[in-house]
PDB file of C-alpha atoms in Angstrom:
ATOM      1  CA  MET A 758      19.107  -8.250  40.138  1.00 93.00           C
ATOM      2  CA  PHE A 759      16.931 -10.863  38.436  1.00 98.00           C
ATOM      3  CA  ALA A 760      16.749 -10.584  34.674  1.00 98.00           C
ATOM      4  CA  ILE A 761      16.200 -12.257  31.327  1.00 98.00           C
ATOM      5  CA  VAL A 762      18.396 -10.539  28.730  1.00 98.00           C
ATOM      6  CA  LYS A 763      19.076 -10.727  25.008  1.00 98.00           C
ATOM      7  CA  GLU A 764      22.543  -9.191  25.108  1.00 98.00           C
ATOM      8  CA  PRO A 765      25.733 -10.748  26.514  1.00 98.00           C
ATOM      9  CA  ILE A 766      25.704 -11.015  30.305  1.00 98.00           C
ATOM     10  CA  ASP A 767      28.024  -8.647  32.151  1.00 98.00           C
ATOM     11  CA  VAL A 768      29.248 -11.035  34.845  1.00 98.00           C
ATOM     12  CA  SER A 769      30.971  -8.243  36.793  1.00 98.00           C
ATOM     13  CA  ARG A 770      27.595  -6.441  37.145  1.00 98.00           C
ATOM     14  CA  VAL A 771      26.002  -9.634  38.456  1.00 98.00           C
ATOM     15  CA  ILE A 772      28.762  -9.943  41.058  1.00 98.00           C
ATOM     16  CA  GLN A 773      28.550  -6.251  41.976  1.00 98.00           C
ATOM     17  CA  ALA A 774      24.838  -6.685  42.704  1.00 98.00           C
ATOM     18  CA  VAL A 775      25.653  -8.960  45.663  1.00 98.00           C
ATOM     19  CA  VAL A 776      28.713  -7.228  47.115  1.00 98.00           C
ATOM     20  CA  ASP A 777      28.160  -6.613  50.815  1.00 97.00           C
ATOM     21  CA  ARG A 778      30.580  -5.483  53.494  1.00 96.00           C
ATOM     22  CA  ASN A 779      29.320  -8.276  55.780  1.00 95.00           C
ATOM     23  CA  ALA A 780      29.777 -11.014  53.194  1.00 97.00           C
ATOM     24  CA  GLY A 781      32.673 -13.364  53.771  1.00 96.00           C
ATOM     25  CA  ALA A 782      32.031 -15.135  50.479  1.00 97.00           C
ATOM     26  CA  ILE A 783      30.678 -14.517  47.013  1.00 98.00           C
ATOM     27  CA  VAL A 784      30.094 -17.661  44.988  1.00 98.00           C
ATOM     28  CA  THR A 785      29.405 -17.415  41.269  1.00 98.00           C
ATOM     29  CA  PHE A 786      28.107 -19.894  38.745  1.00 98.00           C
ATOM     30  CA  ILE A 787      28.694 -19.116  35.080  1.00 98.00           C
ATOM     31  CA  GLY A 788      26.841 -21.467  32.720  1.00 97.00           C
ATOM     32  CA  THR A 789      28.360 -21.483  29.237  1.00 97.00           C
ATOM     33  CA  VAL A 790      27.543 -23.046  25.877  1.00 96.00           C
ATOM     34  CA  ARG A 791      29.688 -26.136  25.407  1.00 95.00           C
ATOM     35  CA  GLU A 792      30.737 -27.577  22.079  1.00 94.00           C
ATOM     36  CA  LEU A 793      30.162 -31.274  22.769  1.00 91.00           C
ATOM     37  CA  THR A 794      26.991 -32.701  24.291  1.00 84.00           C
ATOM     38  CA  ASN A 795      26.707 -36.481  24.531  1.00 82.00           C
ATOM     39  CA  GLY A 796      29.305 -36.821  21.774  1.00 85.00           C
ATOM     40  CA  LYS A 797      27.493 -34.460  19.366  1.00 88.00           C
ATOM     41  CA  LYS A 798      29.149 -31.291  18.156  1.00 93.00           C
ATOM     42  CA  THR A 799      27.002 -28.275  18.968  1.00 94.00           C
ATOM     43  CA  LEU A 800      27.155 -25.354  16.526  1.00 96.00           C
ATOM     44  CA  TYR A 801      25.073 -22.950  18.636  1.00 96.00           C
ATOM     45  CA  LEU A 802      22.053 -22.829  20.945  1.00 96.00           C
ATOM     46  CA  GLU A 803      18.843 -20.838  20.876  1.00 96.00           C
ATOM     47  CA  TYR A 804      17.091 -20.031  24.124  1.00 95.00           C
ATOM     48  CA  GLU A 805      13.507 -18.813  24.337  1.00 94.00           C
ATOM     49  CA  ALA A 806      11.532 -17.906  27.429  1.00 94.00           C
ATOM     50  CA  TYR A 807       8.155 -16.856  28.649  1.00 94.00           C
ATOM     51  CA  GLU A 808      10.001 -13.731  29.750  1.00 95.00           C
ATOM     52  CA  SER A 809       7.678 -12.128  32.302  1.00 95.00           C
ATOM     53  CA  MET A 810       7.056 -15.458  34.037  1.00 97.00           C
ATOM     54  CA  ALA A 811      10.729 -16.422  33.876  1.00 96.00           C
ATOM     55  CA  LYS A 812      11.723 -13.179  35.621  1.00 97.00           C
ATOM     56  CA  LYS A 813       9.111 -13.791  38.334  1.00 97.00           C
ATOM     57  CA  LYS A 814      10.443 -17.312  38.831  1.00 97.00           C
ATOM     58  CA  LEU A 815      14.022 -16.022  39.147  1.00 98.00           C
ATOM     59  CA  GLU A 816      12.780 -13.564  41.783  1.00 98.00           C
ATOM     60  CA  GLN A 817      10.995 -16.435  43.546  1.00 98.00           C
ATOM     61  CA  ILE A 818      14.230 -18.440  43.641  1.00 98.00           C
ATOM     62  CA  GLY A 819      15.985 -15.425  45.156  1.00 98.00           C
ATOM     63  CA  ALA A 820      13.252 -15.141  47.807  1.00 98.00           C
ATOM     64  CA  GLU A 821      13.528 -18.855  48.614  1.00 98.00           C
ATOM     65  CA  ILE A 822      17.284 -18.490  49.105  1.00 98.00           C
ATOM     66  CA  MET A 823      16.870 -15.414  51.297  1.00 97.00           C
ATOM     67  CA  GLU A 824      14.313 -17.269  53.393  1.00 97.00           C
ATOM     68  CA  ARG A 825      16.812 -20.080  54.004  1.00 97.00           C
ATOM     69  CA  PHE A 826      19.794 -17.742  54.338  1.00 97.00           C
ATOM     70  CA  PRO A 827      18.485 -14.381  55.630  1.00 96.00           C
ATOM     71  CA  GLU A 828      21.810 -12.587  55.148  1.00 96.00           C
ATOM     72  CA  ALA A 829      22.221 -13.728  51.541  1.00 97.00           C
ATOM     73  CA  LYS A 830      22.209 -11.453  48.547  1.00 98.00           C
ATOM     74  CA  VAL A 831      21.320 -13.072  45.219  1.00 98.00           C
ATOM     75  CA  ALA A 832      21.575 -12.045  41.569  1.00 98.00           C
ATOM     76  CA  ILE A 833      20.543 -14.220  38.610  1.00 98.00           C
ATOM     77  CA  VAL A 834      20.668 -13.302  34.918  1.00 98.00           C
ATOM     78  CA  HIS A 835      19.752 -15.684  32.078  1.00 98.00           C
ATOM     79  CA  ARG A 836      20.341 -14.891  28.429  1.00 98.00           C
ATOM     80  CA  ILE A 837      17.971 -15.799  25.590  1.00 97.00           C
ATOM     81  CA  GLY A 838      18.366 -15.716  21.820  1.00 97.00           C
ATOM     82  CA  ARG A 839      21.188 -17.244  19.781  1.00 97.00           C
ATOM     83  CA  LEU A 840      24.258 -18.156  21.805  1.00 98.00           C
ATOM     84  CA  GLU A 841      27.550 -19.288  20.319  1.00 97.00           C
ATOM     85  CA  ILE A 842      30.023 -21.772  21.791  1.00 97.00           C
ATOM     86  CA  MET A 843      31.528 -20.387  25.049  1.00 97.00           C
ATOM     87  CA  ASP A 844      28.880 -17.656  25.414  1.00 98.00           C
ATOM     88  CA  VAL A 845      27.520 -17.175  28.930  1.00 98.00           C
ATOM     89  CA  ALA A 846      23.946 -18.454  29.172  1.00 98.00           C
ATOM     90  CA  VAL A 847      23.383 -17.869  32.881  1.00 98.00           C
ATOM     91  CA  ALA A 848      25.212 -16.081  35.675  1.00 98.00           C
ATOM     92  CA  ILE A 849      24.372 -16.520  39.342  1.00 98.00           C
ATOM     93  CA  ALA A 850      26.066 -14.731  42.226  1.00 98.00           C
ATOM     94  CA  VAL A 851      25.325 -15.273  45.904  1.00 98.00           C
ATOM     95  CA  SER A 852      26.988 -13.568  48.839  1.00 98.00           C
ATOM     96  CA  THR A 853      26.689 -14.670  52.455  1.00 98.00           C
ATOM     97  CA  PRO A 854      28.701 -14.172  55.636  1.00 98.00           C
ATOM     98  CA  HIS A 855      30.069 -17.742  55.390  1.00 96.00           C
ATOM     99  CA  ARG A 856      31.243 -19.681  52.329  1.00 96.00           C
ATOM    100  CA  ALA A 857      29.323 -22.912  52.973  1.00 97.00           C
ATOM    101  CA  ASP A 858      26.010 -21.048  52.782  1.00 98.00           C
ATOM    102  CA  ALA A 859      27.062 -19.239  49.600  1.00 98.00           C
ATOM    103  CA  TYR A 860      27.984 -22.529  47.909  1.00 98.00           C
ATOM    104  CA  GLU A 861      24.766 -24.210  49.003  1.00 98.00           C
ATOM    105  CA  ALA A 862      22.583 -21.273  47.945  1.00 98.00           C
ATOM    106  CA  ASN A 863      24.258 -21.015  44.542  1.00 98.00           C
ATOM    107  CA  ARG A 864      23.790 -24.719  43.846  1.00 98.00           C
ATOM    108  CA  TYR A 865      20.164 -24.423  44.957  1.00 98.00           C
ATOM    109  CA  ALA A 866      19.649 -21.537  42.489  1.00 98.00           C
ATOM    110  CA  ILE A 867      20.833 -23.406  39.391  1.00 97.00           C
ATOM    111  CA  GLU A 868      18.899 -26.547  40.282  1.00 96.00           C
ATOM    112  CA  ARG A 869      15.693 -24.527  40.829  1.00 96.00           C
ATOM    113  CA  ILE A 870      16.210 -22.680  37.527  1.00 96.00           C
ATOM    114  CA  LYS A 871      16.335 -26.004  35.698  1.00 93.00           C
ATOM    115  CA  GLU A 872      13.318 -27.242  37.647  1.00 93.00           C
ATOM    116  CA  MET A 873      10.874 -24.349  37.345  1.00 93.00           C
ATOM    117  CA  VAL A 874      11.860 -21.429  35.102  1.00 94.00           C
ATOM    118  CA  PRO A 875      10.096 -21.372  31.685  1.00 93.00           C
ATOM    119  CA  ILE A 876      13.204 -21.217  29.490  1.00 93.00           C
ATOM    120  CA  TRP A 877      13.595 -23.531  26.499  1.00 92.00           C
ATOM    121  CA  LYS A 878      16.712 -24.529  24.611  1.00 92.00           C
ATOM    122  CA  LYS A 879      17.103 -25.555  20.976  1.00 93.00           C
ATOM    123  CA  GLU A 880      20.370 -27.267  20.152  1.00 93.00           C
ATOM    124  CA  HIS A 881      21.806 -26.913  16.660  1.00 94.00           C
ATOM    125  CA  TRP A 882      24.262 -29.631  15.611  1.00 93.00           C
ATOM    126  CA  GLU A 883      26.166 -30.388  12.436  1.00 88.00           C
ATOM    127  CA  ASP A 884      23.531 -32.988  11.507  1.00 88.00           C
ATOM    128  CA  GLY A 885      20.298 -31.349  12.708  1.00 89.00           C
ATOM    129  CA  GLU A 886      18.557 -29.475  15.462  1.00 90.00           C
ATOM    130  CA  MET A 887      16.173 -30.210  18.305  1.00 88.00           C
ATOM    131  CA  TRP A 888      14.260 -28.481  21.063  1.00 87.00           C
ATOM    132  CA  ILE A 889      15.505 -30.024  24.270  1.00 82.00           C
ATOM    133  CA  GLY A 890      12.705 -30.768  26.745  1.00 62.00           C
ATOM    134  CA  ASN A 891      12.770 -29.062  30.100  1.00 57.00           C
ATOM    135  CA  GLN A 892      16.085 -27.811  31.464  1.00 58.00           C
ATOM    136  CA  GLN A 893      16.513 -31.047  33.427  1.00 55.00           C
ATOM    137  CA  GLY A 894      16.168 -33.127  30.259  1.00 59.00           C
ATOM    138  CA  THR A 895      13.328 -35.200  31.735  1.00 60.00           C
ATOM    139  CA  ILE A 896      10.607 -33.960  29.331  1.00 60.00           C
ATOM    140  CA  LYS A 897      10.588 -34.317  25.556  1.00 60.00           C
ATOM    141  CA  TYR A 898       8.459 -32.208  23.219  1.00 58.00           C
ATOM    142  CA  GLU A 899       6.068 -34.237  21.080  1.00 58.00           C
ATOM    143  CA  ASN A 900       5.725 -31.491  18.433  1.00 57.00           C
ATOM    144  CA  GLY A 901       9.412 -30.634  18.501  1.00 56.00           C
ATOM    145  CA  PHE A 902       8.867 -27.441  20.533  1.00 58.00           C
ATOM    146  CA  PRO A 903       7.440 -26.470  23.911  1.00 58.00           C
ATOM    147  CA  LYS A 904       3.650 -26.245  24.161  1.00 58.00           C
ATOM    148  CA  GLU A 905       3.904 -22.999  26.172  1.00 57.00           C
ATOM    149  CA  ARG A 906       5.751 -21.479  23.215  1.00 52.00           C
ATOM    150  CA  GLU A 907       2.619 -21.804  21.049  1.00 45.00           C
ATOM    151  CA  GLU A 908       0.778 -19.169  23.128  1.00 44.00           C
TER     152      GLU A 908
END
């Protein structure tokens, strides 16, 4: 299960997608919208994505994990649109026979999402709004929004 969705993420479905009778561990990561970022009060976030490419990149991350951990099962779902405080933005579930591999694979998934998946975030605060650069926060947008979004 690799998906970009506009509706709330059903975390139990994400977990169910990786259940395996040979798995000794299922590790989940649930990324939520927080209220305070660097001391600023967030009102809500807006996520946009180049959806078809983002889904392909999520699938690629899953393939990379399964190459490193052949017995792993992976599910990743990222939500786009307007998200309120405490909404789930991303859910990742990984099952493996041993817990250390599940933890490592799950951490790898979220870091790769931030590194390579074309998803953009606009933060709305009490005193303004701003498109945040890439998911790692290492790129800023000169025009106030991602160039890829113009296409």
